[in-house]
């Protein structure tokens, strides 16, 4: 199966809630977002790209959905269930609208915590309670997760696998295999230039970064911490 490039967004435009520390750089402008979609839509094979959203911000529905539909693109939305219905975040009606428009809904956990830091019971609740809430809203199975902050280790991956998730999305960057369990994504940031975004979409990565990524992914999959 040919490699795919996966692009991850967080919020778009002006946030409608108080941001977490260090979150602001991950909010892109509407122009940046639409520019990336235009580039993907203009490629000979838009299916070579996967577009995802983490956190479940209201801009997923208000800005991203119409822009995707206008270009015939689909995306995956990884929703924090602890924020559903809160100001600035998706509510249950938004989530159903996304689903009815052909978008995939997945879990980003409940409370936006780093999963490797949790003890067993809390980790299971993050992974399973969030999914149960989304399945209740969507009335269909939820099988994918976006890993909060891209932080995982072997124990987290095992827990996701045991809970019968079929695909989990990290933030390791670079290309991914379409049928892999662990799927790396690149998170776009507001401070990225158009040239940087174009090179990410072209799948370009320096040899040093590629080596660091490979070693990092190997280490996180085999060393159990927390
Ligand atoms: Zn997140």
CSV table of N, CA, C and O in Angstrom, one decimal, residues 9 47 60 78 90 142 153:
chain,number,residue,atom,x,y,z
A,9,UNK,N,-4.6,19.2,12.4
A,9,UNK,CA,-4.9,20.5,12.8
A,9,UNK,C,-5.5,20.5,14.2
A,9,UNK,O,-6.0,19.4,14.7
A,47,UNK,N,-6.4,11.5,-2.2
A,47,UNK,CA,-6.6,10.4,-1.2
A,47,UNK,C,-5.2,10.0,-0.6
A,47,UNK,O,-5.2,9.2,0.3
A,60,UNK,N,-13.8,23.2,14.3
A,60,UNK,CA,-14.0,21.9,13.5
A,60,UNK,C,-15.2,21.9,12.7
A,60,UNK,O,-15.3,21.5,11.5
A,78,UNK,N,-10.8,13.9,16.2
A,78,UNK,CA,-10.5,13.3,17.4
A,78,UNK,C,-11.0,14.2,18.6
A,78,UNK,O,-10.4,15.3,18.8
A,90,UNK,N,-17.0,21.5,20.5
A,90,UNK,CA,-18.1,20.9,19.8
A,90,UNK,C,-19.2,20.5,20.8
A,90,UNK,O,-18.9,20.1,21.9
A,142,UNK,N,-16.8,3.5,17.4
A,142,UNK,CA,-15.7,4.4,17.3
A,142,UNK,C,-14.4,3.5,17.4
A,142,UNK,O,-14.3,2.8,18.4
A,153,UNK,N,3.7,5.4,24.9
A,153,UNK,CA,4.8,4.4,25.1
A,153,UNK,C,4.1,3.0,24.8
A,153,UNK,O,3.0,2.9,24.4
